[in-house]
Coordinates of C-alpha atoms in Angstrom, one line a residue:
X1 CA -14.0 -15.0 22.2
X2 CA -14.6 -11.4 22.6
X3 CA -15.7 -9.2 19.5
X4 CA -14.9 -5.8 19.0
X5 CA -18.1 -4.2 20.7
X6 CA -18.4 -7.1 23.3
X7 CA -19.2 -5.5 26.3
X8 CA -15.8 -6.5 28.4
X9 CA -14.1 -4.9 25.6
X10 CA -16.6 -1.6 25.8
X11 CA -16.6 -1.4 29.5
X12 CA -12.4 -1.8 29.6
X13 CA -11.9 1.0 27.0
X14 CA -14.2 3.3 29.0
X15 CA -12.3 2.7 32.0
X16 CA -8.8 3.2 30.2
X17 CA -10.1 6.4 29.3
X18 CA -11.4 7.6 32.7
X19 CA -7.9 6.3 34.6
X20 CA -5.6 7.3 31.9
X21 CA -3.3 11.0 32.6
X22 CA -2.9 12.1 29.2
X23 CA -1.3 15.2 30.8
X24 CA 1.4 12.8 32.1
X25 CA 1.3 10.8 28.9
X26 CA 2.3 13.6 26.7
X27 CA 5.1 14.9 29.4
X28 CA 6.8 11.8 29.1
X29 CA 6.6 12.1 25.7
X30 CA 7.6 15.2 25.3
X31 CA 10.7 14.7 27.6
X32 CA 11.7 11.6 25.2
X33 CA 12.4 14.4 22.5
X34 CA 14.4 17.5 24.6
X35 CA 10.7 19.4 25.5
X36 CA 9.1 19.6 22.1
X37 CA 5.7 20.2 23.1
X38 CA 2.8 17.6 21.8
X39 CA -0.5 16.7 21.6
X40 CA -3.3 13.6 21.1
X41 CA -4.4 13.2 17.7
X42 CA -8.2 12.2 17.5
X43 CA -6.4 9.0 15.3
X44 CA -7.0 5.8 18.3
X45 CA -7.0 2.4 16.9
X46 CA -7.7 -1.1 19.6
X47 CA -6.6 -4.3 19.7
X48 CA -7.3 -7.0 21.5
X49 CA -5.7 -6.1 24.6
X50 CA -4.0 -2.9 23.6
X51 CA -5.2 1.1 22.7
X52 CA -3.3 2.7 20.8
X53 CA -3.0 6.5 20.4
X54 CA -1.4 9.0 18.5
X55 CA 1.3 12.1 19.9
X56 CA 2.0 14.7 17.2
X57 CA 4.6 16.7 18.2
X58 CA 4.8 20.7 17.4
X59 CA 7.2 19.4 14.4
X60 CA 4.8 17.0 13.0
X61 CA 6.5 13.7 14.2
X62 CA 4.2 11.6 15.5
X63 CA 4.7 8.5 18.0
X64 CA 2.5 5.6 18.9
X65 CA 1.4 5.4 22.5
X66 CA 0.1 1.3 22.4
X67 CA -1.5 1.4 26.0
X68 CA -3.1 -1.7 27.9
X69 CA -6.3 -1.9 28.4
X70 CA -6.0 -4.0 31.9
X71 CA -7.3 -7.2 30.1
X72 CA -5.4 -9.7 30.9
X73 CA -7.3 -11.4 33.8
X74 CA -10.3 -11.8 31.3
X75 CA -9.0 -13.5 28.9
X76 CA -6.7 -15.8 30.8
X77 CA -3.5 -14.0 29.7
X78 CA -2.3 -12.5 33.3
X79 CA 1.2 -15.0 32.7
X80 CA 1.4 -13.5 28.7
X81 CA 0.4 -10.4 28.3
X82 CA 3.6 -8.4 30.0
X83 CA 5.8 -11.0 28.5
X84 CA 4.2 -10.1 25.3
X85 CA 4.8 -6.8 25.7
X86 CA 8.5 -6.9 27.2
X87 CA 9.1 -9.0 24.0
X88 CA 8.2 -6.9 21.6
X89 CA 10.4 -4.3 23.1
X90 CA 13.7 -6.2 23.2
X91 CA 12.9 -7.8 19.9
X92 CA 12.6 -3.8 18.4
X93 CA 15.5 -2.8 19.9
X94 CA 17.2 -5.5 18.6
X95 CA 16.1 -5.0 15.0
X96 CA 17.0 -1.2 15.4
X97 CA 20.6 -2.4 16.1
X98 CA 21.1 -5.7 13.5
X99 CA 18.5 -4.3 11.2
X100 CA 17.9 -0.8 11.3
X101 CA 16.4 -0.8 7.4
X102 CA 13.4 -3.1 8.4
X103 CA 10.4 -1.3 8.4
X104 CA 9.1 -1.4 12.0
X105 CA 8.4 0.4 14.7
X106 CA 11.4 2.1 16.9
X107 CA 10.8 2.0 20.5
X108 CA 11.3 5.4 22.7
X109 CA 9.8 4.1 25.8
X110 CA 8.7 1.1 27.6
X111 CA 7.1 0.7 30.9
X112 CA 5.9 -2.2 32.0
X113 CA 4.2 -1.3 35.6
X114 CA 2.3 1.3 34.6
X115 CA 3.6 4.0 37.2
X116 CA 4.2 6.9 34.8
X117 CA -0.2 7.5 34.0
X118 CA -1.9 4.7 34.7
X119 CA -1.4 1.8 32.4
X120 CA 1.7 -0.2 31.1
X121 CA 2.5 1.2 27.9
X122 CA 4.8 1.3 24.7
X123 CA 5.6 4.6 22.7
X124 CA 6.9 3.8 19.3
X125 CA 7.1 5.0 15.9
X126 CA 3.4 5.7 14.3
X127 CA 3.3 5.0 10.5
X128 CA 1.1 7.0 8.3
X129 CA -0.5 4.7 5.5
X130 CA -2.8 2.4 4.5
X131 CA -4.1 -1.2 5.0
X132 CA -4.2 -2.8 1.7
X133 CA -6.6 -5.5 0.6
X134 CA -4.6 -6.1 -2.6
X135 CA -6.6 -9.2 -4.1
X136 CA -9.7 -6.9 -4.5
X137 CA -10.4 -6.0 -8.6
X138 CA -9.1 -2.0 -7.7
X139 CA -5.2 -2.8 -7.3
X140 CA -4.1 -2.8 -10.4
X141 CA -1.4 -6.2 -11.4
X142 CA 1.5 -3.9 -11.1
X143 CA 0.7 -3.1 -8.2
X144 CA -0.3 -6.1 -6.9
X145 CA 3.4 -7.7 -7.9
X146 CA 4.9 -4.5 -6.4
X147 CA 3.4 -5.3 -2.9
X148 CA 4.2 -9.0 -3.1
X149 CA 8.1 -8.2 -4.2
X150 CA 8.1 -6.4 -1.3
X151 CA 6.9 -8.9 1.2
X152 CA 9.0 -11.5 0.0
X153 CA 12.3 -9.4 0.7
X154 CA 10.8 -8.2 3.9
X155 CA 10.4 -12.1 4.6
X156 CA 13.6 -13.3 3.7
X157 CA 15.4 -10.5 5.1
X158 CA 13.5 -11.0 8.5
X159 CA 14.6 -14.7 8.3
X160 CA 18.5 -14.5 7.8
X161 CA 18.4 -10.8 9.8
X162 CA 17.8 -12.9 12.6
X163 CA 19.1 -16.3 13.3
X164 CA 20.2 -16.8 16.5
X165 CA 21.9 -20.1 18.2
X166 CA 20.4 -22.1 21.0
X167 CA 20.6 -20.5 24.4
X168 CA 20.8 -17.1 22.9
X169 CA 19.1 -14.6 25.0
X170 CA 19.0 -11.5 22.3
X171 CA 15.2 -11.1 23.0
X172 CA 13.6 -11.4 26.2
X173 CA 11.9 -13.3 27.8
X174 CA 13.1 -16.1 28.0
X175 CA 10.2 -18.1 26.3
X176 CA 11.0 -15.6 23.3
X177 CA 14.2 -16.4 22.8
X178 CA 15.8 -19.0 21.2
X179 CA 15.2 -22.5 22.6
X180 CA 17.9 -25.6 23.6
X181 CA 16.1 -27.6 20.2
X182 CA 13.9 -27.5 17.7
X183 CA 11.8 -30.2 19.0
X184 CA 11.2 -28.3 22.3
X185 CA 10.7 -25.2 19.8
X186 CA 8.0 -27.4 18.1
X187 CA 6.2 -28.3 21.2
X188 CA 6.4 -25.0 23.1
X189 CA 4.0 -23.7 19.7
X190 CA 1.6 -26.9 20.3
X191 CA 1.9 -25.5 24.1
X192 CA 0.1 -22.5 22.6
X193 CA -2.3 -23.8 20.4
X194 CA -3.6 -25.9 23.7
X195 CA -4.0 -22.6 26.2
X196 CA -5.5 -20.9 22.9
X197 CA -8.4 -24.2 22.6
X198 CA -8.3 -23.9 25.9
X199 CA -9.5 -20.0 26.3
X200 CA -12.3 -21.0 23.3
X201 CA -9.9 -20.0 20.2
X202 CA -8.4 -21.5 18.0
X203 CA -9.1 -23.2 14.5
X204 CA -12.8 -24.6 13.8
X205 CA -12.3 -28.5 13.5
X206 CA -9.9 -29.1 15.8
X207 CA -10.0 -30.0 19.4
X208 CA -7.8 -30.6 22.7
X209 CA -7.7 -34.1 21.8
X210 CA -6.3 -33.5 18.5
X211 CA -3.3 -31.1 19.6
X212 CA -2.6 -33.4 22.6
X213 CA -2.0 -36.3 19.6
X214 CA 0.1 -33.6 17.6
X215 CA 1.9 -32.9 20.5
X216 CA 3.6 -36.5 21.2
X217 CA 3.9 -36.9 17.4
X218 CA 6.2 -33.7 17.5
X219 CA 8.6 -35.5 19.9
X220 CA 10.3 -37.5 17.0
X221 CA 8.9 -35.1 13.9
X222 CA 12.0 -32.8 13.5
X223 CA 15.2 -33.9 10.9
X224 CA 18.5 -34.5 12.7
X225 CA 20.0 -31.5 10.5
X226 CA 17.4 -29.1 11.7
X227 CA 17.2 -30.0 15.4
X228 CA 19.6 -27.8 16.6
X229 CA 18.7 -24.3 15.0
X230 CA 19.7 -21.4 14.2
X231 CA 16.2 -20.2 15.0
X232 CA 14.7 -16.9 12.9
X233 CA 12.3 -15.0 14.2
X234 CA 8.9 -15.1 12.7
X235 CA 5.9 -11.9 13.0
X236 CA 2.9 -14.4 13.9
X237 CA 0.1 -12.3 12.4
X238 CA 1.0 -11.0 9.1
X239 CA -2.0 -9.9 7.5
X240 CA -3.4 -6.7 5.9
X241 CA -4.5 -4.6 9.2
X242 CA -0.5 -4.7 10.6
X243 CA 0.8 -4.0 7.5
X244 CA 1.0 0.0 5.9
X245 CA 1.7 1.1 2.5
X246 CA 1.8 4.5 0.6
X247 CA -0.2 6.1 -2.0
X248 CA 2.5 4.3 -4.2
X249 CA 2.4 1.2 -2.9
X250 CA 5.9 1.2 -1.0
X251 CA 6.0 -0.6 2.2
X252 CA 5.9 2.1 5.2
X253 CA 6.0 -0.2 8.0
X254 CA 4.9 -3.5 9.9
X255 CA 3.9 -3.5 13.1
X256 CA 2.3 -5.7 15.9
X257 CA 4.9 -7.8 17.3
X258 CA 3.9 -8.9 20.2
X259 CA 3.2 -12.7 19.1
X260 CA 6.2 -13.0 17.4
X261 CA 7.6 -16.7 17.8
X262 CA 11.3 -17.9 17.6
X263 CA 11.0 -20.4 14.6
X264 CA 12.4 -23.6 12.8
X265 CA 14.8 -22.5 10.3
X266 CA 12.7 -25.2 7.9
X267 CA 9.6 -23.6 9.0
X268 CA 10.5 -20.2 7.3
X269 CA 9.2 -21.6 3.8
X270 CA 6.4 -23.0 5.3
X271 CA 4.9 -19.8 6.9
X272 CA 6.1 -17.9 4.1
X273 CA 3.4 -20.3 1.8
X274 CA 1.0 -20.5 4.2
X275 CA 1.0 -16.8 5.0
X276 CA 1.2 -15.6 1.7
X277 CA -2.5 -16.0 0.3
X278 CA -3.6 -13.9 3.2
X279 CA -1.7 -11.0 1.0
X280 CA -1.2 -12.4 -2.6
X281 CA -3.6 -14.8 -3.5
X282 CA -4.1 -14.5 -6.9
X283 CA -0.5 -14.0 -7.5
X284 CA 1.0 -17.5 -5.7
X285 CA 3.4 -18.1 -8.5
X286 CA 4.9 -15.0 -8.5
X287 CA 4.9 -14.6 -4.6
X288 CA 7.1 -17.4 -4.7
X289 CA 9.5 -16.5 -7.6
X290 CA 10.0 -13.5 -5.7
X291 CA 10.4 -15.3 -2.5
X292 CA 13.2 -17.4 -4.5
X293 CA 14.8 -14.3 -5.9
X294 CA 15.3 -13.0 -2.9
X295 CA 16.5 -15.8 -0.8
X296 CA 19.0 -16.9 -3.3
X297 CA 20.2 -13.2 -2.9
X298 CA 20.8 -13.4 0.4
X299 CA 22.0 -17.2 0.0
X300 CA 25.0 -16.0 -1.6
X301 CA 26.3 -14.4 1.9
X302 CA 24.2 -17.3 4.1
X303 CA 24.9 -20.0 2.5
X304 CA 23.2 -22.9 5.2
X305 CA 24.6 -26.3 4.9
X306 CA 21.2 -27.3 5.0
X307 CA 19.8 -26.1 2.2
X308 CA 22.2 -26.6 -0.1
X309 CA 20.7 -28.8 -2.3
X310 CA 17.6 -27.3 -2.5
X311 CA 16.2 -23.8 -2.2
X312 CA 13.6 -22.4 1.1
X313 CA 11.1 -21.4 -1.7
X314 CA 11.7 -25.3 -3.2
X315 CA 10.7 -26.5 0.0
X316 CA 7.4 -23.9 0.4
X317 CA 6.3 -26.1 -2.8
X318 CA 6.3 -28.7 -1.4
X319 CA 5.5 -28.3 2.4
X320 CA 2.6 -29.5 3.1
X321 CA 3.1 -32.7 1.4
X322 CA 7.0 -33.1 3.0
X323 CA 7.0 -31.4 6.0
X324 CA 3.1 -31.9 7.3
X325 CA 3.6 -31.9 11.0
X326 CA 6.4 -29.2 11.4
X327 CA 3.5 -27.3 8.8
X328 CA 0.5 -28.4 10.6
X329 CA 1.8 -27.5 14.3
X330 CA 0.1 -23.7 14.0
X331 CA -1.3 -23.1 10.4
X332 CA -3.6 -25.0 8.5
X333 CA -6.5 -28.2 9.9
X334 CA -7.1 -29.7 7.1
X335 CA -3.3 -30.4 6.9
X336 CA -3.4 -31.3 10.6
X337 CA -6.2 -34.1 9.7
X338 CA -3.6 -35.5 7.4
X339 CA -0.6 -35.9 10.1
X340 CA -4.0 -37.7 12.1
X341 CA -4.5 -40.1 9.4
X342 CA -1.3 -41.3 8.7
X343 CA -1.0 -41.5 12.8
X344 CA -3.5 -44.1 12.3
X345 CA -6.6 -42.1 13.0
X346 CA -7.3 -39.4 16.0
X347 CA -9.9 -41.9 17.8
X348 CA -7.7 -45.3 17.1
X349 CA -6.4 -46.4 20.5
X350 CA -2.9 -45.7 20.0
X351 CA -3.7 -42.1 19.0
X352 CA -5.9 -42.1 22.2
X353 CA -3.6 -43.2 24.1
X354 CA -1.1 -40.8 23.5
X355 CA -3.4 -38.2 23.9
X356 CA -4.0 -39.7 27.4
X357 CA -0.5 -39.7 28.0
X358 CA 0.4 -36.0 26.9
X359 CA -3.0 -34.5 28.9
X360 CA -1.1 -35.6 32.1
X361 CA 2.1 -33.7 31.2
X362 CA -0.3 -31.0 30.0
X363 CA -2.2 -30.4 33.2
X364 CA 1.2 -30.9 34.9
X365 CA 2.7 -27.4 33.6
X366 CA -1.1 -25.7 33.1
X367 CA -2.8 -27.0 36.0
X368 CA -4.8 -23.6 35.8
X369 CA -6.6 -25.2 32.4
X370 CA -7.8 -28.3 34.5
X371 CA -11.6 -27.5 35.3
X372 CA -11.9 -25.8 31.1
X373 CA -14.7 -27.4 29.3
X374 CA -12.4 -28.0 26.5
X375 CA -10.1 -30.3 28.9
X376 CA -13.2 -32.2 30.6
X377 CA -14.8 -32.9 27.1
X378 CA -10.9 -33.7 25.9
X379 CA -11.0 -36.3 29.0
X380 CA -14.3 -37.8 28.3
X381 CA -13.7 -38.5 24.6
X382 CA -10.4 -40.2 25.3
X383 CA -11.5 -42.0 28.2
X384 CA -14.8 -43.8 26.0
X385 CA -12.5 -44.4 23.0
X386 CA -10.3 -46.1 25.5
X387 CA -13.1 -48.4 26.6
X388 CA -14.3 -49.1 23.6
X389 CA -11.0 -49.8 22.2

């Protein structure tokens, strides 16, 4: 896994910069707004894949320019990366339309072949603020519950802002929008987990053989009621560094949505309680009080038949003892060893077997992944826990 001053990572920002027309970079962006003349700001931030600068304009409004930095072949994300980012697009246009008072990024321009200066880019709204590490001893209690109110209506209004029936195709691509059933939902995330082990990421403790089990467990692991959506959208990496906040601690803005994931309408609970220590961990209880307050707000419009016995933030209380394998499919291992032992065990022969089983279907849509070392050790360990067996 690359770091941030691993050498691919060096060598691909130097070359961004050397190919990259900034001159054409800030006419485009100055044709976005009727001429108003702009400039770069010595502010740059990277990602992973991405740089991101920032265009101050003459009036002081300032845009993102989130540029690629030519990555994907590298890191085995050539069939992602521009999905990614043609996701993220459609998914902020749509919230700009159904949600316009969601703090995110608006979207001014979008191309994906790179033709206008040298790379595919995004230019978006920049937020001015800071990352927040609010369980440290220097943000005060009030503050601290002031931040987590806010991410639990954020949350909640992200869940019910956008549920969306199967075969709706409000955000594109296709693999991002909402699927035919929550079981194929379920598996496409397992999908991801695998190329993810398979690129050398991924959760310590785990390995191929273990998703490959999870994987044929999911196939009969989702309630009738839930099977058939609606399906919310869910931001994938919710932690301090994409989220911005003011001097007063108001939420400015969230950004980095390019591994958002269509999600189980059960699942909102589950990521809302698994996410949530990342932000508020020595304020769980209230997290979730808010969380409840909140949903039972919007409840009053939403009203889901399937919850209407018992509340989302009920069911984050409970989630990882109820709903393990729905919960375990892209959060936490040492819930995933759980769903293994009640499976009887990840090397017992009927675990191995279906391992076996789901490997064949695996390499069957991923035949790229065949020759990893992850899928060779994956083959090794079932086939000697086969013969054993």
């Amino acid at each position: 896994m690359f770091t941030d001053d691993s050498p691919e990572l060096v060598a691909a920002r130097t070359a961004l910069s050397a190919r990259l027309d900034i001159a054409a970079l800030l006419r485009v962006a100055s044709s976005k707004r009727n001429g108003i003349p702009c400039s770069l700001s010595p502010d740059k931030k990277y990602g992973l894949v991405h740089a991101v600068y920032c265009v101050v304009f003459a009036d002081g409004v300032k845009w993102a320019a989130k540029i690629s930095l030519g990555l994907e072949e590298q890191l085995d994300l050539a069939h992602y990366s521009i999905e990614d980012d043609e996701a993220e697009v459609a998914l902020l246009r749509f919230f700009e339309d159904a949600l316009p008072h969601l703090p995110v990024p608006r979207i001014f321009a979008f191309d994906a072949e790179g033709a206008d200066f040298g790379a595919r880019y995004i230019l978006m709204t920049w937020f001015d603020g800071a990352h927040v590490e609010w369980r440290k001893e220097d943000v005060p209690l009030e503050a601290r519950r002031k931040i987590a109110d806010q991410l639990a209506s954020f949350l909640v209004d992200l869940f019910f802002g956008t549920t969306a029936p199967p075969h709706d195709t409000w955000v594109a691509p296709p693999a991002s929008a909402a699927p035919t059933s929550a079981t194929t939902l379920l598996i496409e995330h397992i999908n991801y987990r695998i190329m993810r082990r398979c690129r050398g990421r991924g959760p310590g403790g785990l390995d191929l053989r273990d998703y490959l089990i999870l994987r044929s467990l999911a196939r009969t692991a989702v309630p009738a009621e839930f099977e058939r959506g609606p399906f919310p959208i869910h931001h994938d990496d919710v932690h301090p560094w994409n989220v911005f906040w003011d001097e007063e601690y108001n939420l400015v803005g969230v950004i980095d949505w390019s591994g958002h994931r269509t999600g189980l309408r059960v699942s909102f609970p589950i990521f809302a309680f698994a996410a949530q220590p990342r932000f508020v961990e020595s304020d769980r209880p209230y997290f979730l009080e808010r969380l409840k307050f909140h949903e039972e707000r919007r409840l009053l419009d939403h009203s889901p038949a399937a919850f209407s016995s018992r509340s989302l933030a009920d069911l984050a209380a409970h989630a990882t003892k109820e709903l393990p394998i729905l919960y375990a499919g892209w959060t936490n291992p040492n819930v995933f060893q759980k769903v293994l032992e009640d499976a009887g065990g990840r090397n017992s022969s009927h675990a191995l077997q279906l391992a076996n089983e789901e490997l064949r279907e695996v390499l069957g849509l991923f035949p790229h992944i065949a020759d990893t070392h992850e899928v060779t050790e994956a083959r090794r360990i079932i086939e000697e826990g086969l013969i054993d067996a």
